[in-house]
Amino acid sequence: MRALLRLHTPAAACALAASAALASSASSEPSAAGRPLFRFGVIADIQYCDCDDASNFAGTEIRKYRGTLEQTRRAVEHWNALREPSAACILNLGDIIDGQNAGGYGAGLTFDGPQSEAALGRVCGALSACKAPIYHAVGNHELYNFDWAGLRARLQMPEAGSVVTEGGSDAAGADAAAALRPVSWQPCKGWTFVLLNAYAVSMEQPRALPGYRAAAELLQRHNPSCYEAVVAGKSGVNFFAGIEDPRLLRYVPFNGGLGEAQLSWLREEVRAAVARDDRIVVLSHLPMYEPAASARTLLYDADEALALLQAEGGGRVVAVLAGHLHRGGYAADESGIHHVTLQSPLNYRDSFGHVDVHADRLELIGAPGGEFISRTLPFPAKAARCPASAL
């Protein structure tokens, strides 16, 4: 994977390179006058495409596809201007380009050929000016444009500014040709970030892989008419037709799941962070808490993931940051975890920002003059840890 200096580094060395880069802009000790311990930039659902503004499939929103490229440039200027401290890293929470670039639907049908390479090149060109390392989540729209192996190669180009990317069909990374792994790291002493792969279980991968088979089984069981239409290659399908139980609305092809292997990995990462007495921030393209999003935009296994964080996190999981639902959303669950769905630059002016991490709270701060909603997220109370001798 890529290090901050744009050098080719093996995957095992990437975390070390990232740690060295982050150390220069983070401090474990709070300072006077409310100086943050560290800060990081955030953006989600850039979804750039060189096409005219248009509505989504449901006709509920207007998307300004060309304008997101200039917003990305302004986002990089915003992040680069941060001082005392500078940004430790940037989190791009998925859907970096739009699926229409592949030429299979919408404005893409009018293209002379696929525009995926050109579109990704333009966005990565804008991101290449960023001084901080960038962590990329993978959303459904990347998977409309590239297969897993191709996406991995492209997001690790020097132009993408990547330190670590996630994704793939197997959370354990057994299929190296197809998989990009979920990752955790410590941007500052006392903090653990966990970047999840929301599409380990999804229809957007080769049919021979276990992630596809698991997704197909879920859709066939919970949304059979949609499954049959997708397998038959039909276009213009209303994925939600015939669903009466709102709990089943998540089972559509543009969503995905973590899968059992990744849930087990997540459990161990949370336990390790708790053992260090770290605070934890979880990152995903897909939300996992309906009040902060919608029933139509959740992880397939959102209930299992949320229960895991609540049970194992013990008050140490501060926030889950996600994208996917362009209008954004916010809610705190019963355990005090803040669930923030970031607004998309497709729909909102200068919709990007940064997070200041303090000793008692996160401050989500939108860019000046933009429509990105700023929020104060106080930490939940830490639950008492059981001594090892009592276990």
CSV table of C-alpha atoms in Angstrom, one decimal:
chain,number,residue,atom,x,y,z
A,1,MET,CA,0.0,0.0,0.0
A,2,ARG,CA,1.0,3.6,-0.3
A,3,ALA,CA,2.9,5.5,2.4
A,4,LEU,CA,2.7,9.2,2.9
A,5,LEU,CA,5.8,9.8,0.7
A,6,ARG,CA,4.1,8.0,-2.2
A,7,LEU,CA,6.5,5.1,-2.0
A,8,HIS,CA,5.6,1.5,-2.9
A,9,THR,CA,5.4,-0.3,0.5
A,10,PRO,CA,4.3,-3.9,1.3
A,11,ALA,CA,1.0,-4.2,3.2
A,12,ALA,CA,2.7,-5.2,6.4
A,13,ALA,CA,4.8,-2.1,6.4
A,14,CYS,CA,2.0,0.3,5.6
A,15,ALA,CA,0.8,0.6,9.2
A,16,LEU,CA,4.3,1.6,10.3
A,17,ALA,CA,4.5,4.2,7.6
A,18,ALA,CA,1.1,5.5,8.5
A,19,SER,CA,2.0,5.7,12.2
A,20,ALA,CA,5.1,7.8,11.5
A,21,ALA,CA,3.1,10.2,9.3
A,22,LEU,CA,0.4,10.6,11.9
A,23,ALA,CA,2.7,11.1,14.8
A,24,SER,CA,3.8,14.5,13.4
A,25,SER,CA,0.4,16.0,13.7
A,26,ALA,CA,-1.1,14.3,16.8
A,27,SER,CA,-0.4,14.7,20.5
A,28,SER,CA,-1.7,12.5,23.3
A,29,GLU,CA,-1.7,15.4,25.8
A,30,PRO,CA,-4.4,18.1,25.8
A,31,SER,CA,-3.0,21.6,25.8
A,32,ALA,CA,-4.2,24.9,27.1
A,33,ALA,CA,-7.0,27.0,25.5
A,34,GLY,CA,-8.8,23.9,24.3
A,35,ARG,CA,-6.3,22.9,21.6
A,36,PRO,CA,-7.5,19.6,20.1
A,37,LEU,CA,-5.5,16.4,20.8
A,38,PHE,CA,-5.6,15.8,17.0
A,39,ARG,CA,-7.9,16.4,14.1
A,40,PHE,CA,-8.9,14.7,10.9
A,41,GLY,CA,-10.7,15.6,7.7
A,42,VAL,CA,-13.9,14.0,6.5
A,43,ILE,CA,-15.9,13.7,3.2
A,44,ALA,CA,-18.3,11.2,1.7
A,45,ASP,CA,-20.1,10.5,-1.5
A,46,ILE,CA,-18.2,12.7,-3.9
A,47,GLN,CA,-19.7,10.7,-6.8
A,48,TYR,CA,-18.1,12.8,-9.5
A,49,CYS,CA,-19.3,12.4,-13.1
A,50,ASP,CA,-18.8,14.7,-16.1
A,51,CYS,CA,-22.6,14.9,-16.8
A,52,ASP,CA,-25.4,17.4,-16.3
A,53,ASP,CA,-27.3,17.7,-13.0
A,54,ALA,CA,-30.1,15.1,-12.7
A,55,SER,CA,-32.4,13.6,-10.1
A,56,ASN,CA,-31.9,10.2,-8.4
A,57,PHE,CA,-33.9,7.1,-9.4
A,58,ALA,CA,-36.6,8.0,-7.0
A,59,GLY,CA,-36.8,11.6,-8.1
A,60,THR,CA,-36.3,12.9,-4.6
A,61,GLU,CA,-33.1,14.9,-5.0
A,62,ILE,CA,-31.1,16.8,-7.6
A,63,ARG,CA,-27.5,15.7,-7.9
A,64,LYS,CA,-24.8,18.1,-9.2
A,65,TYR,CA,-22.3,15.7,-10.6
A,66,ARG,CA,-19.8,18.1,-12.2
A,67,GLY,CA,-19.7,20.4,-9.2
A,68,THR,CA,-18.3,17.8,-6.8
A,69,LEU,CA,-14.8,18.0,-8.5
A,70,GLU,CA,-14.4,21.6,-7.5
A,71,GLN,CA,-15.8,20.8,-4.1
A,72,THR,CA,-13.0,18.2,-3.7
A,73,ARG,CA,-10.4,20.8,-4.6
A,74,ARG,CA,-11.8,23.2,-2.0
A,75,ALA,CA,-11.9,20.4,0.5
A,76,VAL,CA,-8.2,19.7,0.0
A,77,GLU,CA,-7.5,23.5,0.5
A,78,HIS,CA,-9.5,23.4,3.7
A,79,TRP,CA,-7.7,20.4,5.1
A,80,ASN,CA,-4.3,21.7,4.1
A,81,ALA,CA,-5.0,25.0,5.8
A,82,LEU,CA,-5.6,23.4,9.2
A,83,ARG,CA,-2.9,24.3,11.7
A,84,GLU,CA,-2.1,23.6,15.4
A,85,PRO,CA,-2.7,20.8,14.9
A,86,SER,CA,-2.7,20.0,11.2
A,87,ALA,CA,-4.9,17.2,9.9
A,88,ALA,CA,-3.6,13.8,11.0
A,89,CYS,CA,-5.4,12.0,8.2
A,90,ILE,CA,-8.3,12.4,5.8
A,91,LEU,CA,-11.3,9.9,5.8
A,92,ASN,CA,-13.1,9.5,2.4
A,93,LEU,CA,-16.1,7.4,3.3
A,94,GLY,CA,-16.8,6.0,-0.2
A,95,ASP,CA,-18.4,6.6,-3.6
A,96,ILE,CA,-15.6,8.6,-4.9
A,97,ILE,CA,-17.1,8.6,-8.5
A,98,ASP,CA,-20.6,7.9,-9.8
A,99,GLY,CA,-21.7,4.6,-11.4
A,100,GLN,CA,-22.8,6.4,-14.5
A,101,ASN,CA,-19.2,6.7,-15.5
A,102,ALA,CA,-19.2,3.0,-16.4
A,103,GLY,CA,-21.6,3.7,-19.2
A,104,GLY,CA,-24.3,1.3,-18.3
A,105,TYR,CA,-27.2,3.6,-17.2
A,106,GLY,CA,-28.3,7.2,-17.0
A,107,ALA,CA,-26.1,9.8,-18.6
A,108,GLY,CA,-23.5,7.0,-19.2
A,109,LEU,CA,-25.6,5.6,-22.0
A,110,THR,CA,-24.7,8.8,-24.0
A,111,PHE,CA,-21.0,8.5,-23.5
A,112,ASP,CA,-18.8,7.3,-26.4
A,113,GLY,CA,-17.3,4.8,-23.9
A,114,PRO,CA,-16.8,4.2,-20.2
A,115,GLN,CA,-15.5,7.3,-18.4
A,116,SER,CA,-14.4,5.5,-15.2
A,117,GLU,CA,-10.7,5.9,-15.6
A,118,ALA,CA,-11.0,9.6,-16.6
A,119,ALA,CA,-13.4,10.4,-13.7
A,120,LEU,CA,-11.3,8.7,-11.1
A,121,GLY,CA,-8.2,10.3,-12.5
A,122,ARG,CA,-9.7,13.8,-12.1
A,123,VAL,CA,-10.8,13.2,-8.5
A,124,CYS,CA,-7.5,11.6,-7.5
A,125,GLY,CA,-5.7,14.5,-9.2
A,126,ALA,CA,-7.6,16.9,-6.9
A,127,LEU,CA,-6.8,14.7,-3.8
A,128,SER,CA,-3.1,14.4,-4.7
A,129,ALA,CA,-2.6,18.0,-3.4
A,130,CYS,CA,-3.6,16.9,0.1
A,131,LYS,CA,-0.8,17.0,2.6
A,132,ALA,CA,-2.3,14.4,5.0
A,133,PRO,CA,-2.6,10.7,4.2
A,134,ILE,CA,-6.0,9.6,3.0
A,135,TYR,CA,-7.9,6.5,4.1
A,136,HIS,CA,-10.5,5.3,1.5
A,137,ALA,CA,-13.6,3.4,2.3
A,138,VAL,CA,-15.3,1.6,-0.6
A,139,GLY,CA,-18.9,2.3,-1.6
A,140,ASN,CA,-21.2,0.7,-4.1
A,141,HIS,CA,-20.5,3.2,-6.8
A,142,GLU,CA,-16.8,2.3,-7.0
A,143,LEU,CA,-17.9,-1.3,-7.5
A,144,TYR,CA,-20.1,-0.2,-10.5
A,145,ASN,CA,-17.0,1.0,-12.2
A,146,PHE,CA,-14.2,-1.4,-11.2
A,147,ASP,CA,-13.8,-4.9,-10.0
A,148,TRP,CA,-12.1,-5.5,-6.6
A,149,ALA,CA,-8.6,-6.1,-7.9
A,150,GLY,CA,-8.8,-3.1,-10.3
A,151,LEU,CA,-10.2,-0.8,-7.6
A,152,ARG,CA,-7.4,-1.8,-5.2
A,153,ALA,CA,-4.8,-1.0,-7.8
A,154,ARG,CA,-6.3,2.4,-8.7
A,155,LEU,CA,-6.9,3.6,-5.1
A,156,GLN,CA,-3.3,2.8,-4.3
A,157,MET,CA,-2.0,5.0,-7.1
A,158,PRO,CA,0.2,7.9,-5.8
A,159,GLU,CA,-2.5,10.3,-7.1
A,160,ALA,CA,-5.1,8.9,-4.7
A,161,GLY,CA,-3.0,9.9,-1.7
A,162,SER,CA,-3.8,6.6,0.0
A,163,VAL,CA,-2.2,5.1,3.0
A,164,VAL,CA,-4.7,2.3,3.5
A,165,THR,CA,-7.8,1.2,1.6
A,166,GLU,CA,-10.4,-1.3,2.6
A,167,GLY,CA,-12.9,-3.6,0.9
A,168,GLY,CA,-13.1,-6.9,-0.8
A,169,SER,CA,-15.0,-10.2,-0.6
A,170,ASP,CA,-13.2,-11.8,2.3
A,171,ALA,CA,-12.6,-9.9,5.5
A,172,ALA,CA,-9.8,-12.3,6.4
A,173,GLY,CA,-8.1,-11.4,3.1
A,174,ALA,CA,-7.7,-15.0,1.9
A,175,ASP,CA,-8.3,-14.1,-1.7
A,176,ALA,CA,-5.5,-11.7,-2.2
A,177,ALA,CA,-6.3,-11.0,-5.8
A,178,ALA,CA,-9.8,-9.8,-4.9
A,179,ALA,CA,-9.6,-8.5,-1.4
A,180,LEU,CA,-8.8,-5.2,0.2
A,181,ARG,CA,-8.8,-5.6,3.9
A,182,PRO,CA,-10.6,-3.7,6.6
A,183,VAL,CA,-8.1,-1.9,8.8
A,184,SER,CA,-7.6,-0.4,12.3
A,185,TRP,CA,-5.0,2.1,13.4
A,186,GLN,CA,-4.1,4.5,16.2
A,187,PRO,CA,-3.9,8.1,15.0
A,188,CYS,CA,-3.0,9.2,18.5
A,189,LYS,CA,-2.3,7.5,21.8
A,190,GLY,CA,-5.5,6.6,23.4
A,191,TRP,CA,-7.5,6.3,20.2
A,192,THR,CA,-8.3,3.5,17.8
A,193,PHE,CA,-10.0,4.0,14.4
A,194,VAL,CA,-11.6,1.0,12.7
A,195,LEU,CA,-12.4,1.3,8.9
A,196,LEU,CA,-14.9,-1.4,7.9
A,197,ASN,CA,-15.6,-3.1,4.6
A,198,ALA,CA,-19.4,-2.6,4.1
A,199,TYR,CA,-19.4,-4.7,1.0
A,200,ALA,CA,-17.6,-7.9,2.1
A,201,VAL,CA,-21.0,-9.5,1.5
A,202,SER,CA,-22.4,-8.0,-1.7
A,203,MET,CA,-23.7,-8.7,-5.2
A,204,GLU,CA,-20.9,-6.5,-6.6
A,205,GLN,CA,-18.2,-9.2,-6.9
A,206,PRO,CA,-17.6,-12.4,-8.8
A,207,ARG,CA,-20.3,-15.0,-8.3
A,208,ALA,CA,-17.8,-17.7,-7.3
A,209,LEU,CA,-16.8,-15.8,-4.2
A,210,PRO,CA,-18.3,-16.5,-0.8
A,211,GLY,CA,-19.3,-12.8,-0.4
A,212,TYR,CA,-21.5,-12.9,-3.5
A,213,ARG,CA,-23.1,-16.2,-2.4
A,214,ALA,CA,-23.9,-14.9,1.0
A,215,ALA,CA,-25.5,-11.8,-0.5
A,216,ALA,CA,-27.5,-13.8,-3.0
A,217,GLU,CA,-28.8,-16.0,-0.2
A,218,LEU,CA,-29.9,-12.9,1.8
A,219,LEU,CA,-31.7,-11.3,-1.2
A,220,GLN,CA,-33.3,-14.5,-2.3
A,221,ARG,CA,-34.7,-15.0,1.2
A,222,HIS,CA,-35.7,-11.4,2.1
A,223,ASN,CA,-36.3,-9.8,-1.3
A,224,PRO,CA,-36.9,-12.5,-3.9
A,225,SER,CA,-38.4,-10.4,-6.7
A,226,CYS,CA,-35.4,-8.1,-6.6
A,227,TYR,CA,-33.0,-11.0,-6.6
A,228,GLU,CA,-34.6,-12.6,-9.6
A,229,ALA,CA,-34.6,-9.3,-11.5
A,230,VAL,CA,-30.9,-8.7,-10.7
A,231,VAL,CA,-29.8,-12.3,-11.7
A,232,ALA,CA,-31.8,-11.9,-14.9
A,233,GLY,CA,-29.9,-8.7,-15.7
A,234,LYS,CA,-33.0,-6.5,-15.9
A,235,SER,CA,-32.6,-2.7,-15.7
A,236,GLY,CA,-34.8,0.0,-14.3
A,237,VAL,CA,-35.9,-2.3,-11.5
A,238,ASN,CA,-37.6,-0.9,-8.4
A,239,PHE,CA,-35.6,-2.8,-5.8
A,240,PHE,CA,-38.2,-2.1,-3.0
A,241,ALA,CA,-41.3,-3.2,-4.8
A,242,GLY,CA,-43.4,-5.6,-2.8
A,243,ILE,CA,-41.5,-5.2,0.5
A,244,GLU,CA,-44.0,-4.7,3.3
A,245,ASP,CA,-41.7,-5.2,6.4
A,246,PRO,CA,-39.5,-2.1,6.8
A,247,ARG,CA,-36.9,-4.3,8.4
A,248,LEU,CA,-36.3,-5.9,5.1
A,249,LEU,CA,-35.7,-2.7,3.1
A,250,ARG,CA,-32.0,-3.0,3.6
A,251,TYR,CA,-31.8,-6.1,1.4
A,252,VAL,CA,-31.1,-4.5,-1.9
A,253,PRO,CA,-28.1,-4.7,-4.3
A,254,PHE,CA,-26.7,-1.3,-3.5
A,255,ASN,CA,-26.2,-2.2,0.2
A,256,GLY,CA,-23.9,-4.9,1.6
A,257,GLY,CA,-22.8,-6.5,4.8
A,258,LEU,CA,-19.7,-7.2,6.9
A,259,GLY,CA,-20.1,-11.0,7.1
A,260,GLU,CA,-19.2,-13.4,9.9
A,261,ALA,CA,-15.4,-13.2,9.4
A,262,GLN,CA,-15.3,-9.4,9.6
A,263,LEU,CA,-17.6,-9.3,12.6
A,264,SER,CA,-15.2,-11.7,14.4
A,265,TRP,CA,-12.3,-9.4,13.3
A,266,LEU,CA,-14.2,-6.4,14.6
A,267,ARG,CA,-14.9,-8.0,17.9
A,268,GLU,CA,-11.2,-8.7,18.4
A,269,GLU,CA,-10.2,-5.1,17.4
A,270,VAL,CA,-12.7,-3.6,19.8
A,271,ARG,CA,-11.5,-5.9,22.6
A,272,ALA,CA,-7.9,-4.9,22.0
A,273,ALA,CA,-8.8,-1.2,22.0
A,274,VAL,CA,-10.7,-1.6,25.3
A,275,ALA,CA,-7.7,-3.4,26.8
A,276,ARG,CA,-5.6,-0.4,25.9
A,277,ASP,CA,-8.3,1.8,27.4
A,278,ASP,CA,-8.7,3.6,24.0
A,279,ARG,CA,-11.6,5.5,22.7
A,280,ILE,CA,-12.9,4.1,19.4
A,281,VAL,CA,-14.2,5.7,16.2
A,282,VAL,CA,-15.8,3.3,13.6
A,283,LEU,CA,-15.9,4.2,9.9
A,284,SER,CA,-18.1,2.7,7.2
A,285,HIS,CA,-19.7,3.6,3.9
A,286,LEU,CA,-22.9,2.1,5.1
A,287,PRO,CA,-24.7,3.3,8.3
A,288,MET,CA,-25.7,0.8,11.0
A,289,TYR,CA,-28.3,2.7,13.0
A,290,GLU,CA,-31.6,3.5,11.3
A,291,PRO,CA,-32.5,6.7,13.2
A,292,ALA,CA,-29.3,8.3,11.8
A,293,ALA,CA,-30.0,7.1,8.2
A,294,SER,CA,-33.0,5.2,6.8
A,295,ALA,CA,-34.3,1.7,6.6
A,296,ARG,CA,-33.2,1.6,3.0
A,297,THR,CA,-29.5,2.4,3.5
A,298,LEU,CA,-28.3,0.1,6.2
A,299,LEU,CA,-25.7,-2.7,6.4
A,300,TYR,CA,-27.3,-6.1,6.0
A,301,ASP,CA,-25.9,-7.1,9.4
A,302,ALA,CA,-26.4,-3.7,11.0
A,303,ASP,CA,-28.1,-5.2,14.0
A,304,GLU,CA,-25.3,-7.6,14.7
A,305,ALA,CA,-22.6,-4.9,14.2
A,306,LEU,CA,-24.3,-2.5,16.5
A,307,ALA,CA,-24.9,-5.1,19.2
A,308,LEU,CA,-21.3,-6.0,19.1
A,309,LEU,CA,-20.1,-2.4,19.5
A,310,GLN,CA,-22.5,-1.8,22.4
A,311,ALA,CA,-21.6,-5.0,24.2
A,312,GLU,CA,-17.9,-5.0,23.6
A,313,GLY,CA,-17.2,-1.3,23.4
A,314,GLY,CA,-18.2,-0.6,27.0
A,315,GLY,CA,-18.7,3.2,26.5
A,316,ARG,CA,-15.4,3.5,24.6
A,317,VAL,CA,-17.0,3.5,21.1
A,318,VAL,CA,-17.6,7.3,20.7
A,319,ALA,CA,-18.9,7.5,17.1
A,320,VAL,CA,-19.8,5.6,13.9
A,321,LEU,CA,-19.2,7.8,10.8
A,322,ALA,CA,-20.8,6.8,7.5
A,323,GLY,CA,-22.0,8.0,4.2
A,324,HIS,CA,-24.3,6.6,1.5
A,325,LEU,CA,-27.5,8.5,2.4
A,326,HIS,CA,-26.8,11.9,0.8
A,327,ARG,CA,-29.0,14.0,3.0
A,328,GLY,CA,-27.1,12.9,6.0
A,329,GLY,CA,-28.4,12.2,9.5
A,330,TYR,CA,-27.6,12.0,13.2
A,331,ALA,CA,-28.7,10.0,16.2
A,332,ALA,CA,-27.2,8.7,19.4
A,333,ASP,CA,-28.1,5.2,20.4
A,334,GLU,CA,-29.1,3.9,23.9
A,335,SER,CA,-25.4,3.2,24.8
A,336,GLY,CA,-24.3,6.8,23.9
A,337,ILE,CA,-22.7,6.0,20.6
A,338,HIS,CA,-23.0,8.9,18.1
A,339,HIS,CA,-24.0,7.9,14.6
A,340,VAL,CA,-23.3,10.5,12.0
A,341,THR,CA,-24.2,10.1,8.4
A,342,LEU,CA,-22.2,12.7,6.4
A,343,GLN,CA,-24.0,14.9,3.8
A,344,SER,CA,-22.9,14.5,0.2
A,345,PRO,CA,-21.2,17.2,-2.0
A,346,LEU,CA,-23.6,16.0,-4.7
A,347,ASN,CA,-26.5,17.7,-2.9
A,348,TYR,CA,-25.0,20.3,-0.6
A,349,ARG,CA,-22.7,23.3,-1.0
A,350,ASP,CA,-19.1,22.7,0.3
A,351,SER,CA,-20.2,19.6,2.1
A,352,PHE,CA,-16.9,18.5,3.8
A,353,GLY,CA,-15.2,19.4,7.0
A,354,HIS,CA,-13.0,18.1,9.8
A,355,VAL,CA,-13.2,16.7,13.3
A,356,ASP,CA,-11.4,18.1,16.3
A,357,VAL,CA,-10.7,15.5,18.9
A,358,HIS,CA,-10.7,16.9,22.5
A,359,ALA,CA,-10.3,15.2,25.9
A,360,ASP,CA,-14.1,15.1,26.4
A,361,ARG,CA,-15.7,15.4,23.0
A,362,LEU,CA,-15.5,15.4,19.2
A,363,GLU,CA,-16.3,18.6,17.4
A,364,LEU,CA,-17.5,17.9,13.8
A,365,ILE,CA,-16.8,21.2,12.0
A,366,GLY,CA,-18.1,22.0,8.5
A,367,ALA,CA,-16.2,24.2,6.1
A,368,PRO,CA,-16.9,27.9,6.4
A,369,GLY,CA,-19.8,29.0,4.2
A,370,GLY,CA,-20.8,25.4,3.4
A,371,GLU,CA,-23.9,23.4,4.2
A,372,PHE,CA,-22.1,20.6,6.1
A,373,ILE,CA,-23.7,20.4,9.6
A,374,SER,CA,-21.4,21.0,12.5
A,375,ARG,CA,-22.0,19.0,15.7
A,376,THR,CA,-20.6,18.5,19.2
A,377,LEU,CA,-20.4,14.9,20.2
A,378,PRO,CA,-19.6,14.4,23.9
A,379,PHE,CA,-18.0,11.1,24.9
A,380,PRO,CA,-20.2,8.4,26.5
A,381,ALA,CA,-19.3,7.4,30.0
A,382,LYS,CA,-16.7,4.6,30.0
A,383,ALA,CA,-18.1,1.4,31.5
A,384,ALA,CA,-16.0,-0.1,34.3
A,385,ARG,CA,-13.6,-2.8,33.0
A,386,CYS,CA,-13.7,-6.2,34.6
A,387,PRO,CA,-10.3,-7.2,36.0
A,388,ALA,CA,-8.6,-10.1,34.1
A,389,SER,CA,-8.5,-12.1,37.3
A,390,ALA,CA,-12.3,-12.0,37.5
A,391,LEU,CA,-12.8,-13.4,34.0
